[in-house]
Amino acid sequence: MEKTEAFQTLMKNLNYFDRILNRYQSLPRWYGRDLLLYSSEADLLAAIGDGEPITATELARMKVSTPSAISQTVKKLDAKGLLIRDAQDGDRRTVSLRLSEAGRQVYQLHRQREADRYDAYMQELADYTPEDIARAAALVDFVTEKYLEEFRSLDM
C-alpha cells in the first residue's frame, strides 16, 4: 500500500471512529443508583476535577467549545449538586468551579471506569510497542492540529 492510500485509509478510519465516538457519547450512563449523566457532563466534570479551581472560560478554551455550551453543562452539573461555585476576587461574574463531595465521587468513578476500559484495551494491544502507540498518537495529533488550523481560519 502506498503512503497516500495508507493516509486515506487512516482518514476514513478516523472519520468512522468520530461517528462511533459521537454515538457512544450520546448515551447516558448511571453513576450510582440515581444519577444519570451524559458523556459531555461526565467529561466536563472530569476536566473540572483535573483543573480545579477552574473557570468556565478556561473550560471552553480547553474543550474547544463555546462559553454558552459550557455554561449550560455547568448549570446542569450544579443543579445535580456536583459543583461548588466560588466568586473570584469579589467579582460575581467570574466564578471558579470546584467539585462538591458528590461531584468528587462521580469524578473518581468516571476515572476508574476510564482506567478499566484502557486496561482492557492494553491487553489486546500486547503486540504493539510503546513506540508504535506513541507514533499513532503523534499522527492523530498532527491531523487534529491541521483540522484546528482550518477550524480557526473558518471561525468568524
PDB file of N, CA, C and O in Angstrom, residues 8-87:
ATOM      1  N   GLN A   8      -5.149   7.904   3.314  1.00  0.00           N
ATOM      2  CA  GLN A   8      -6.587   7.972   3.045  1.00  0.00           C
ATOM      3  C   GLN A   8      -7.348   6.934   3.877  1.00  0.00           C
ATOM      4  O   GLN A   8      -8.433   7.220   4.392  1.00  0.00           O
ATOM      5  N   THR A   9      -6.774   5.761   4.045  1.00  0.00           N
ATOM      6  CA  THR A   9      -7.390   4.741   4.893  1.00  0.00           C
ATOM      7  C   THR A   9      -7.429   5.219   6.338  1.00  0.00           C
ATOM      8  O   THR A   9      -8.449   5.057   7.028  1.00  0.00           O
ATOM      9  N   LEU A  10      -6.342   5.815   6.788  1.00  0.00           N
ATOM     10  CA  LEU A  10      -6.315   6.367   8.143  1.00  0.00           C
ATOM     11  C   LEU A  10      -7.425   7.393   8.322  1.00  0.00           C
ATOM     12  O   LEU A  10      -8.154   7.367   9.326  1.00  0.00           O
ATOM     13  N   MET A  11      -7.591   8.295   7.384  1.00  0.00           N
ATOM     14  CA  MET A  11      -8.608   9.341   7.497  1.00  0.00           C
ATOM     15  C   MET A  11     -10.020   8.746   7.477  1.00  0.00           C
ATOM     16  O   MET A  11     -10.886   9.184   8.238  1.00  0.00           O
ATOM     17  N   LYS A  12     -10.257   7.738   6.655  1.00  0.00           N
ATOM     18  CA  LYS A  12     -11.551   7.052   6.666  1.00  0.00           C
ATOM     19  C   LYS A  12     -11.812   6.432   8.034  1.00  0.00           C
ATOM     20  O   LYS A  12     -12.913   6.514   8.571  1.00  0.00           O
ATOM     21  N   ASN A  13     -10.775   5.792   8.576  1.00  0.00           N
ATOM     22  CA  ASN A  13     -10.909   5.162   9.887  1.00  0.00           C
ATOM     23  C   ASN A  13     -11.163   6.197  10.980  1.00  0.00           C
ATOM     24  O   ASN A  13     -11.977   5.965  11.879  1.00  0.00           O
ATOM     25  N   LEU A  14     -10.487   7.334  10.918  1.00  0.00           N
ATOM     26  CA  LEU A  14     -10.708   8.388  11.905  1.00  0.00           C
ATOM     27  C   LEU A  14     -12.124   8.957  11.789  1.00  0.00           C
ATOM     28  O   LEU A  14     -12.770   9.226  12.807  1.00  0.00           O
ATOM     29  N   ASN A  15     -12.610   9.128  10.573  1.00  0.00           N
ATOM     30  CA  ASN A  15     -13.979   9.625  10.384  1.00  0.00           C
ATOM     31  C   ASN A  15     -15.003   8.631  10.917  1.00  0.00           C
ATOM     32  O   ASN A  15     -15.985   9.020  11.556  1.00  0.00           O
ATOM     33  N   TYR A  16     -14.766   7.359  10.676  1.00  0.00           N
ATOM     34  CA  TYR A  16     -15.662   6.323  11.207  1.00  0.00           C
ATOM     35  C   TYR A  16     -15.602   6.323  12.734  1.00  0.00           C
ATOM     36  O   TYR A  16     -16.640   6.266  13.404  1.00  0.00           O
ATOM     37  N   PHE A  17     -14.404   6.390  13.288  1.00  0.00           N
ATOM     38  CA  PHE A  17     -14.237   6.455  14.737  1.00  0.00           C
ATOM     39  C   PHE A  17     -14.979   7.666  15.307  1.00  0.00           C
ATOM     40  O   PHE A  17     -15.639   7.560  16.350  1.00  0.00           O
ATOM     41  N   ASP A  18     -14.897   8.804  14.634  1.00  0.00           N
ATOM     42  CA  ASP A  18     -15.588  10.012  15.086  1.00  0.00           C
ATOM     43  C   ASP A  18     -17.097   9.765  15.178  1.00  0.00           C
ATOM     44  O   ASP A  18     -17.736  10.150  16.160  1.00  0.00           O
ATOM     45  N   ARG A  19     -17.673   9.120  14.177  1.00  0.00           N
ATOM     46  CA  ARG A  19     -19.112   8.827  14.201  1.00  0.00           C
ATOM     47  C   ARG A  19     -19.469   7.874  15.346  1.00  0.00           C
ATOM     48  O   ARG A  19     -20.458   8.078  16.051  1.00  0.00           O
ATOM     49  N   ILE A  20     -18.652   6.843  15.538  1.00  0.00           N
ATOM     50  CA  ILE A  20     -18.889   5.895  16.627  1.00  0.00           C
ATOM     51  C   ILE A  20     -18.745   6.593  17.979  1.00  0.00           C
ATOM     52  O   ILE A  20     -19.579   6.407  18.877  1.00  0.00           O
ATOM     53  N   LEU A  21     -17.716   7.405  18.130  1.00  0.00           N
ATOM     54  CA  LEU A  21     -17.493   8.116  19.388  1.00  0.00           C
ATOM     55  C   LEU A  21     -18.646   9.071  19.688  1.00  0.00           C
ATOM     56  O   LEU A  21     -19.119   9.144  20.831  1.00  0.00           O
ATOM     57  N   ASN A  22     -19.130   9.773  18.683  1.00  0.00           N
ATOM     58  CA  ASN A  22     -20.270  10.670  18.895  1.00  0.00           C
ATOM     59  C   ASN A  22     -21.498   9.898  19.355  1.00  0.00           C
ATOM     60  O   ASN A  22     -22.219  10.343  20.250  1.00  0.00           O
ATOM     61  N   ARG A  23     -21.735   8.761  18.757  1.00  0.00           N
ATOM     62  CA  ARG A  23     -22.878   7.930  19.171  1.00  0.00           C
ATOM     63  C   ARG A  23     -22.688   7.426  20.593  1.00  0.00           C
ATOM     64  O   ARG A  23     -23.598   7.458  21.406  1.00  0.00           O
ATOM     65  N   TYR A  24     -21.488   6.948  20.884  1.00  0.00           N
ATOM     66  CA  TYR A  24     -21.160   6.446  22.220  1.00  0.00           C
ATOM     67  C   TYR A  24     -21.364   7.548  23.261  1.00  0.00           C
ATOM     68  O   TYR A  24     -21.914   7.309  24.330  1.00  0.00           O
ATOM     69  N   GLN A  25     -20.932   8.755  22.930  1.00  0.00           N
ATOM     70  CA  GLN A  25     -21.041   9.864  23.875  1.00  0.00           C
ATOM     71  C   GLN A  25     -22.473  10.357  24.051  1.00  0.00           C
ATOM     72  O   GLN A  25     -22.771  11.047  25.008  1.00  0.00           O
ATOM     73  N   SER A  26     -23.350  10.000  23.133  1.00  0.00           N
ATOM     74  CA  SER A  26     -24.738  10.462  23.236  1.00  0.00           C
ATOM     75  C   SER A  26     -25.574   9.601  24.187  1.00  0.00           C
ATOM     76  O   SER A  26     -26.719   9.941  24.493  1.00  0.00           O
ATOM     77  N   LEU A  27     -24.992   8.502  24.658  1.00  0.00           N
ATOM     78  CA  LEU A  27     -25.723   7.608  25.554  1.00  0.00           C
ATOM     79  C   LEU A  27     -25.406   7.940  27.007  1.00  0.00           C
ATOM     80  O   LEU A  27     -24.237   7.951  27.402  1.00  0.00           O
ATOM     81  N   PRO A  28     -26.427   8.183  27.818  1.00  0.00           N
ATOM     82  CA  PRO A  28     -26.159   8.473  29.239  1.00  0.00           C
ATOM     83  C   PRO A  28     -25.749   7.211  29.990  1.00  0.00           C
ATOM     84  O   PRO A  28     -26.043   6.090  29.570  1.00  0.00           O
ATOM     85  N   ARG A  29     -25.039   7.418  31.100  1.00  0.00           N
ATOM     86  CA  ARG A  29     -24.591   6.317  31.943  1.00  0.00           C
ATOM     87  C   ARG A  29     -24.954   6.600  33.387  1.00  0.00           C
ATOM     88  O   ARG A  29     -24.995   7.747  33.814  1.00  0.00           O
ATOM     89  N   TRP A  30     -25.170   5.518  34.124  1.00  0.00           N
ATOM     90  CA  TRP A  30     -25.511   5.646  35.532  1.00  0.00           C
ATOM     91  C   TRP A  30     -24.245   5.808  36.363  1.00  0.00           C
ATOM     92  O   TRP A  30     -23.279   5.077  36.173  1.00  0.00           O
ATOM     93  N   TYR A  31     -24.294   6.756  37.266  1.00  0.00           N
ATOM     94  CA  TYR A  31     -23.240   6.966  38.263  1.00  0.00           C
ATOM     95  C   TYR A  31     -23.925   6.820  39.610  1.00  0.00           C
ATOM     96  O   TYR A  31     -24.513   7.756  40.131  1.00  0.00           O
ATOM     97  N   GLY A  32     -23.890   5.619  40.128  1.00  0.00           N
ATOM     98  CA  GLY A  32     -24.676   5.317  41.306  1.00  0.00           C
ATOM     99  C   GLY A  32     -26.063   4.886  40.867  1.00  0.00           C
ATOM    100  O   GLY A  32     -26.344   4.698  39.679  1.00  0.00           O
ATOM    101  N   ARG A  33     -26.965   4.755  41.830  1.00  0.00           N
ATOM    102  CA  ARG A  33     -28.305   4.257  41.507  1.00  0.00           C
ATOM    103  C   ARG A  33     -29.238   5.323  40.976  1.00  0.00           C
ATOM    104  O   ARG A  33     -30.217   5.012  40.311  1.00  0.00           O
ATOM    105  N   ASP A  34     -28.950   6.584  41.259  1.00  0.00           N
ATOM    106  CA  ASP A  34     -29.925   7.609  40.904  1.00  0.00           C
ATOM    107  C   ASP A  34     -29.352   8.790  40.127  1.00  0.00           C
ATOM    108  O   ASP A  34     -29.994   9.825  40.016  1.00  0.00           O
ATOM    109  N   LEU A  35     -28.150   8.660  39.590  1.00  0.00           N
ATOM    110  CA  LEU A  35     -27.543   9.766  38.857  1.00  0.00           C
ATOM    111  C   LEU A  35     -27.188   9.327  37.447  1.00  0.00           C
ATOM    112  O   LEU A  35     -26.301   8.487  37.252  1.00  0.00           O
ATOM    113  N   LEU A  36     -27.890   9.886  36.498  1.00  0.00           N
ATOM    114  CA  LEU A  36     -27.668   9.595  35.086  1.00  0.00           C
ATOM    115  C   LEU A  36     -26.964  10.797  34.462  1.00  0.00           C
ATOM    116  O   LEU A  36     -27.477  11.923  34.538  1.00  0.00           O
ATOM    117  N   LEU A  37     -25.790  10.562  33.865  1.00  0.00           N
ATOM    118  CA  LEU A  37     -25.028  11.643  33.241  1.00  0.00           C
ATOM    119  C   LEU A  37     -24.706  11.294  31.796  1.00  0.00           C
ATOM    120  O   LEU A  37     -24.388  10.150  31.475  1.00  0.00           O
ATOM    121  N   TYR A  38     -24.768  12.313  30.948  1.00  0.00           N
ATOM    122  CA  TYR A  38     -24.296  12.169  29.580  1.00  0.00           C
ATOM    123  C   TYR A  38     -22.778  12.284  29.583  1.00  0.00           C
ATOM    124  O   TYR A  38     -22.179  12.873  30.493  1.00  0.00           O
ATOM    125  N   SER A  39     -22.161  11.748  28.573  1.00  0.00           N
ATOM    126  CA  SER A  39     -20.712  11.762  28.476  1.00  0.00           C
ATOM    127  C   SER A  39     -20.165  13.178  28.543  1.00  0.00           C
ATOM    128  O   SER A  39     -19.142  13.421  29.192  1.00  0.00           O
ATOM    129  N   SER A  40     -20.838  14.124  27.892  1.00  0.00           N
ATOM    130  CA  SER A  40     -20.359  15.511  27.912  1.00  0.00           C
ATOM    131  C   SER A  40     -20.359  16.058  29.334  1.00  0.00           C
ATOM    132  O   SER A  40     -19.462  16.819  29.715  1.00  0.00           O
ATOM    133  N   GLU A  41     -21.327  15.655  30.140  1.00  0.00           N
ATOM    134  CA  GLU A  41     -21.378  16.094  31.532  1.00  0.00           C
ATOM    135  C   GLU A  41     -20.255  15.451  32.343  1.00  0.00           C
ATOM    136  O   GLU A  41     -19.555  16.134  33.100  1.00  0.00           O
ATOM    137  N   ALA A  42     -20.073  14.141  32.175  1.00  0.00           N
ATOM    138  CA  ALA A  42     -19.027  13.435  32.914  1.00  0.00           C
ATOM    139  C   ALA A  42     -17.646  13.928  32.496  1.00  0.00           C
ATOM    140  O   ALA A  42     -16.758  14.095  33.340  1.00  0.00           O
ATOM    141  N   ASP A  43     -17.455  14.193  31.207  1.00  0.00           N
ATOM    142  CA  ASP A  43     -16.166  14.687  30.725  1.00  0.00           C
ATOM    143  C   ASP A  43     -15.865  16.084  31.266  1.00  0.00           C
ATOM    144  O   ASP A  43     -14.726  16.380  31.631  1.00  0.00           O
ATOM    145  N   LEU A  44     -16.886  16.940  31.311  1.00  0.00           N
ATOM    146  CA  LEU A  44     -16.681  18.282  31.846  1.00  0.00           C
ATOM    147  C   LEU A  44     -16.407  18.205  33.345  1.00  0.00           C
ATOM    148  O   LEU A  44     -15.538  18.918  33.864  1.00  0.00           O
ATOM    149  N   LEU A  45     -17.106  17.331  34.028  1.00  0.00           N
ATOM    150  CA  LEU A  45     -16.864  17.127  35.457  1.00  0.00           C
ATOM    151  C   LEU A  45     -15.417  16.667  35.678  1.00  0.00           C
ATOM    152  O   LEU A  45     -14.738  17.134  36.603  1.00  0.00           O
ATOM    153  N   ALA A  46     -14.930  15.775  34.825  1.00  0.00           N
ATOM    154  CA  ALA A  46     -13.545  15.299  34.923  1.00  0.00           C
ATOM    155  C   ALA A  46     -12.564  16.443  34.679  1.00  0.00           C
ATOM    156  O   ALA A  46     -11.556  16.560  35.381  1.00  0.00           O
ATOM    157  N   ALA A  47     -12.844  17.296  33.707  1.00  0.00           N
ATOM    158  CA  ALA A  47     -11.966  18.438  33.428  1.00  0.00           C
ATOM    159  C   ALA A  47     -11.927  19.394  34.613  1.00  0.00           C
ATOM    160  O   ALA A  47     -10.872  19.931  34.961  1.00  0.00           O
ATOM    161  N   ILE A  48     -13.071  19.587  35.253  1.00  0.00           N
ATOM    162  CA  ILE A  48     -13.115  20.441  36.441  1.00  0.00           C
ATOM    163  C   ILE A  48     -12.291  19.802  37.553  1.00  0.00           C
ATOM    164  O   ILE A  48     -11.469  20.462  38.201  1.00  0.00           O
ATOM    165  N   GLY A  49     -12.488  18.508  37.771  1.00  0.00           N
ATOM    166  CA  GLY A  49     -11.733  17.798  38.808  1.00  0.00           C
ATOM    167  C   GLY A  49     -10.235  17.825  38.553  1.00  0.00           C
ATOM    168  O   GLY A  49      -9.440  17.945  39.487  1.00  0.00           O
ATOM    169  N   ASP A  50      -9.833  17.741  37.295  1.00  0.00           N
ATOM    170  CA  ASP A  50      -8.407  17.760  36.952  1.00  0.00           C
ATOM    171  C   ASP A  50      -7.791  19.142  37.132  1.00  0.00           C
ATOM    172  O   ASP A  50      -6.600  19.259  37.387  1.00  0.00           O
ATOM    173  N   GLY A  51      -8.613  20.196  36.966  1.00  0.00           N
ATOM    174  CA  GLY A  51      -8.043  21.546  36.954  1.00  0.00           C
ATOM    175  C   GLY A  51      -8.525  22.478  38.036  1.00  0.00           C
ATOM    176  O   GLY A  51      -8.245  23.666  37.993  1.00  0.00           O
ATOM    177  N   GLU A  52      -9.282  21.951  38.993  1.00  0.00           N
ATOM    178  CA  GLU A  52      -9.921  22.841  39.957  1.00  0.00           C
ATOM    179  C   GLU A  52      -8.920  23.609  40.816  1.00  0.00           C
ATOM    180  O   GLU A  52      -7.856  23.080  41.117  1.00  0.00           O
ATOM    181  N   PRO A  53      -9.269  24.840  41.176  1.00  0.00           N
ATOM    182  CA  PRO A  53     -10.438  25.560  40.682  1.00  0.00           C
ATOM    183  C   PRO A  53     -10.198  26.027  39.250  1.00  0.00           C
ATOM    184  O   PRO A  53      -9.075  26.299  38.857  1.00  0.00           O
ATOM    185  N   ILE A  54     -11.274  26.104  38.481  1.00  0.00           N
ATOM    186  CA  ILE A  54     -11.188  26.456  37.069  1.00  0.00           C
ATOM    187  C   ILE A  54     -12.415  27.269  36.697  1.00  0.00           C
ATOM    188  O   ILE A  54     -13.491  27.076  37.273  1.00  0.00           O
ATOM    189  N   THR A  55     -12.272  28.167  35.738  1.00  0.00           N
ATOM    190  CA  THR A  55     -13.410  28.985  35.304  1.00  0.00           C
ATOM    191  C   THR A  55     -14.046  28.381  34.057  1.00  0.00           C
ATOM    192  O   THR A  55     -13.430  27.578  33.356  1.00  0.00           O
ATOM    193  N   ALA A  56     -15.263  28.801  33.780  1.00  0.00           N
ATOM    194  CA  ALA A  56     -15.969  28.341  32.579  1.00  0.00           C
ATOM    195  C   ALA A  56     -15.219  28.772  31.324  1.00  0.00           C
ATOM    196  O   ALA A  56     -15.174  28.027  30.337  1.00  0.00           O
ATOM    197  N   THR A  57     -14.612  29.941  31.352  1.00  0.00           N
ATOM    198  CA  THR A  57     -13.831  30.421  30.204  1.00  0.00           C
ATOM    199  C   THR A  57     -12.647  29.506  29.943  1.00  0.00           C
ATOM    200  O   THR A  57     -12.365  29.147  28.796  1.00  0.00           O
ATOM    201  N   GLU A  58     -11.961  29.092  31.008  1.00  0.00           N
ATOM    202  CA  GLU A  58     -10.839  28.166  30.855  1.00  0.00           C
ATOM    203  C   GLU A  58     -11.314  26.825  30.320  1.00  0.00           C
ATOM    204  O   GLU A  58     -10.660  26.211  29.468  1.00  0.00           O
ATOM    205  N   LEU A  59     -12.464  26.373  30.789  1.00  0.00           N
ATOM    206  CA  LEU A  59     -13.024  25.111  30.303  1.00  0.00           C
ATOM    207  C   LEU A  59     -13.378  25.194  28.827  1.00  0.00           C
ATOM    208  O   LEU A  59     -13.118  24.265  28.062  1.00  0.00           O
ATOM    209  N   ALA A  60     -13.978  26.298  28.405  1.00  0.00           N
ATOM    210  CA  ALA A  60     -14.351  26.471  26.998  1.00  0.00           C
ATOM    211  C   ALA A  60     -13.116  26.424  26.111  1.00  0.00           C
ATOM    212  O   ALA A  60     -13.124  25.785  25.054  1.00  0.00           O
ATOM    213  N   ARG A  61     -12.060  27.085  26.542  1.00  0.00           N
ATOM    214  CA  ARG A  61     -10.811  27.085  25.771  1.00  0.00           C
ATOM    215  C   ARG A  61     -10.232  25.671  25.707  1.00  0.00           C
ATOM    216  O   ARG A  61      -9.841  25.195  24.640  1.00  0.00           O
ATOM    217  N   MET A  62     -10.195  24.990  26.832  1.00  0.00           N
ATOM    218  CA  MET A  62      -9.632  23.647  26.920  1.00  0.00           C
ATOM    219  C   MET A  62     -10.435  22.649  26.084  1.00  0.00           C
ATOM    220  O   MET A  62      -9.866  21.774  25.430  1.00  0.00           O
ATOM    221  N   LYS A  63     -11.747  22.763  26.110  1.00  0.00           N
ATOM    222  CA  LYS A  63     -12.624  21.797  25.450  1.00  0.00           C
ATOM    223  C   LYS A  63     -12.953  22.186  24.008  1.00  0.00           C
ATOM    224  O   LYS A  63     -13.737  21.503  23.346  1.00  0.00           O
ATOM    225  N   VAL A  64     -12.377  23.287  23.529  1.00  0.00           N
ATOM    226  CA  VAL A  64     -12.662  23.799  22.197  1.00  0.00           C
ATOM    227  C   VAL A  64     -14.184  23.869  22.018  1.00  0.00           C
ATOM    228  O   VAL A  64     -14.767  23.264  21.124  1.00  0.00           O
ATOM    229  N   SER A  65     -14.808  24.583  22.924  1.00  0.00           N
ATOM    230  CA  SER A  65     -16.255  24.695  22.960  1.00  0.00           C
ATOM    231  C   SER A  65     -16.633  26.157  23.142  1.00  0.00           C
ATOM    232  O   SER A  65     -15.783  26.999  23.412  1.00  0.00           O
ATOM    233  N   THR A  66     -17.911  26.434  23.008  1.00  0.00           N
ATOM    234  CA  THR A  66     -18.375  27.800  23.221  1.00  0.00           C
ATOM    235  C   THR A  66     -18.638  28.030  24.703  1.00  0.00           C
ATOM    236  O   THR A  66     -19.035  27.093  25.418  1.00  0.00           O
ATOM    237  N   PRO A  67     -18.454  29.259  25.163  1.00  0.00           N
ATOM    238  CA  PRO A  67     -18.790  29.553  26.561  1.00  0.00           C
ATOM    239  C   PRO A  67     -20.246  29.215  26.886  1.00  0.00           C
ATOM    240  O   PRO A  67     -20.554  28.747  27.978  1.00  0.00           O
ATOM    241  N   SER A  68     -21.139  29.407  25.926  1.00  0.00           N
ATOM    242  CA  SER A  68     -22.554  29.114  26.137  1.00  0.00           C
ATOM    243  C   SER A  68     -22.777  27.624  26.391  1.00  0.00           C
ATOM    244  O   SER A  68     -23.526  27.241  27.297  1.00  0.00           O
ATOM    245  N   ALA A  69     -22.146  26.770  25.597  1.00  0.00           N
ATOM    246  CA  ALA A  69     -22.299  25.319  25.774  1.00  0.00           C
ATOM    247  C   ALA A  69     -21.740  24.886  27.126  1.00  0.00           C
ATOM    248  O   ALA A  69     -22.359  24.076  27.831  1.00  0.00           O
ATOM    249  N   ILE A  70     -20.597  25.446  27.496  1.00  0.00           N
ATOM    250  CA  ILE A  70     -20.001  25.117  28.794  1.00  0.00           C
ATOM    251  C   ILE A  70     -20.926  25.580  29.915  1.00  0.00           C
ATOM    252  O   ILE A  70     -21.192  24.850  30.873  1.00  0.00           O
ATOM    253  N   SER A  71     -21.454  26.785  29.778  1.00  0.00           N
ATOM    254  CA  SER A  71     -22.346  27.345  30.794  1.00  0.00           C
ATOM    255  C   SER A  71     -23.576  26.461  30.994  1.00  0.00           C
ATOM    256  O   SER A  71     -23.999  26.213  32.128  1.00  0.00           O
ATOM    257  N   GLN A  72     -24.147  25.978  29.908  1.00  0.00           N
ATOM    258  CA  GLN A  72     -25.328  25.110  30.006  1.00  0.00           C
ATOM    259  C   GLN A  72     -25.010  23.814  30.755  1.00  0.00           C
ATOM    260  O   GLN A  72     -25.782  23.362  31.608  1.00  0.00           O
ATOM    261  N   THR A  73     -23.871  23.217  30.432  1.00  0.00           N
ATOM    262  CA  THR A  73     -23.493  21.969  31.094  1.00  0.00           C
ATOM    263  C   THR A  73     -23.156  22.221  32.559  1.00  0.00           C
ATOM    264  O   THR A  73     -23.524  21.426  33.435  1.00  0.00           O
ATOM    265  N   VAL A  74     -22.492  23.343  32.848  1.00  0.00           N
ATOM    266  CA  VAL A  74     -22.177  23.694  34.235  1.00  0.00           C
ATOM    267  C   VAL A  74     -23.470  23.856  35.034  1.00  0.00           C
ATOM    268  O   VAL A  74     -23.572  23.378  36.174  1.00  0.00           O
ATOM    269  N   LYS A  75     -24.473  24.490  34.442  1.00  0.00           N
ATOM    270  CA  LYS A  75     -25.762  24.653  35.131  1.00  0.00           C
ATOM    271  C   LYS A  75     -26.390  23.301  35.454  1.00  0.00           C
ATOM    272  O   LYS A  75     -26.937  23.105  36.545  1.00  0.00           O
ATOM    273  N   LYS A  76     -26.309  22.360  34.526  1.00  0.00           N
ATOM    274  CA  LYS A  76     -26.856  21.021  34.760  1.00  0.00           C
ATOM    275  C   LYS A  76     -26.115  20.312  35.890  1.00  0.00           C
ATOM    276  O   LYS A  76     -26.733  19.693  36.762  1.00  0.00           O
ATOM    277  N   LEU A  77     -24.795  20.404  35.874  1.00  0.00           N
ATOM    278  CA  LEU A  77     -23.996  19.760  36.922  1.00  0.00           C
ATOM    279  C   LEU A  77     -24.236  20.416  38.273  1.00  0.00           C
ATOM    280  O   LEU A  77     -24.320  19.728  39.301  1.00  0.00           O
ATOM    281  N   ASP A  78     -24.381  21.731  38.268  1.00  0.00           N
ATOM    282  CA  ASP A  78     -24.650  22.461  39.504  1.00  0.00           C
ATOM    283  C   ASP A  78     -26.017  22.064  40.064  1.00  0.00           C
ATOM    284  O   ASP A  78     -26.158  21.816  41.267  1.00  0.00           O
ATOM    285  N   ALA A  79     -27.012  21.948  39.191  1.00  0.00           N
ATOM    286  CA  ALA A  79     -28.360  21.566  39.630  1.00  0.00           C
ATOM    287  C   ALA A  79     -28.384  20.152  40.215  1.00  0.00           C
ATOM    288  O   ALA A  79     -29.224  19.846  41.061  1.00  0.00           O
ATOM    289  N   LYS A  80     -27.438  19.312  39.786  1.00  0.00           N
ATOM    290  CA  LYS A  80     -27.353  17.945  40.307  1.00  0.00           C
ATOM    291  C   LYS A  80     -26.493  17.877  41.575  1.00  0.00           C
ATOM    292  O   LYS A  80     -26.248  16.794  42.096  1.00  0.00           O
ATOM    293  N   GLY A  81     -26.034  19.027  42.043  1.00  0.00           N
ATOM    294  CA  GLY A  81     -25.259  19.075  43.280  1.00  0.00           C
ATOM    295  C   GLY A  81     -23.836  18.587  43.157  1.00  0.00           C
ATOM    296  O   GLY A  81     -23.228  18.175  44.149  1.00  0.00           O
ATOM    297  N   LEU A  82     -23.270  18.651  41.949  1.00  0.00           N
ATOM    298  CA  LEU A  82     -21.936  18.105  41.718  1.00  0.00           C
ATOM    299  C   LEU A  82     -20.836  19.163  41.756  1.00  0.00           C
ATOM    300  O   LEU A  82     -19.651  18.813  41.726  1.00  0.00           O
ATOM    301  N   LEU A  83     -21.220  20.437  41.816  1.00  0.00           N
ATOM    302  CA  LEU A  83     -20.250  21.529  41.756  1.00  0.00           C
ATOM    303  C   LEU A  83     -20.403  22.488  42.919  1.00  0.00           C
ATOM    304  O   LEU A  83     -21.476  22.614  43.509  1.00  0.00           O
ATOM    305  N   ILE A  84     -19.323  23.203  43.169  1.00  0.00           N
ATOM    306  CA  ILE A  84     -19.324  24.349  44.072  1.00  0.00           C
ATOM    307  C   ILE A  84     -18.826  25.531  43.247  1.00  0.00           C
ATOM    308  O   ILE A  84     -17.784  25.437  42.584  1.00  0.00           O
ATOM    309  N   ARG A  85     -19.577  26.614  43.291  1.00  0.00           N
ATOM    310  CA  ARG A  85     -19.228  27.820  42.541  1.00  0.00           C
ATOM    311  C   ARG A  85     -18.741  28.878  43.528  1.00  0.00           C
ATOM    312  O   ARG A  85     -19.425  29.182  44.484  1.00  0.00           O
ATOM    313  N   ASP A  86     -17.572  29.430  43.244  1.00  0.00           N
ATOM    314  CA  ASP A  86     -16.987  30.463  44.096  1.00  0.00           C
ATOM    315  C   ASP A  86     -16.721  31.709  43.258  1.00  0.00           C
ATOM    316  O   ASP A  86     -16.039  31.622  42.224  1.00  0.00           O
ATOM    317  N   ALA A  87     -17.212  32.869  43.723  1.00  0.00           N
ATOM    318  CA  ALA A  87     -16.903  34.133  43.047  1.00  0.00           C
ATOM    319  C   ALA A  87     -15.417  34.426  43.238  1.00  0.00           C
ATOM    320  O   ALA A  87     -14.864  34.193  44.312  1.00  0.00           O
TER     321      ALA A  87
END
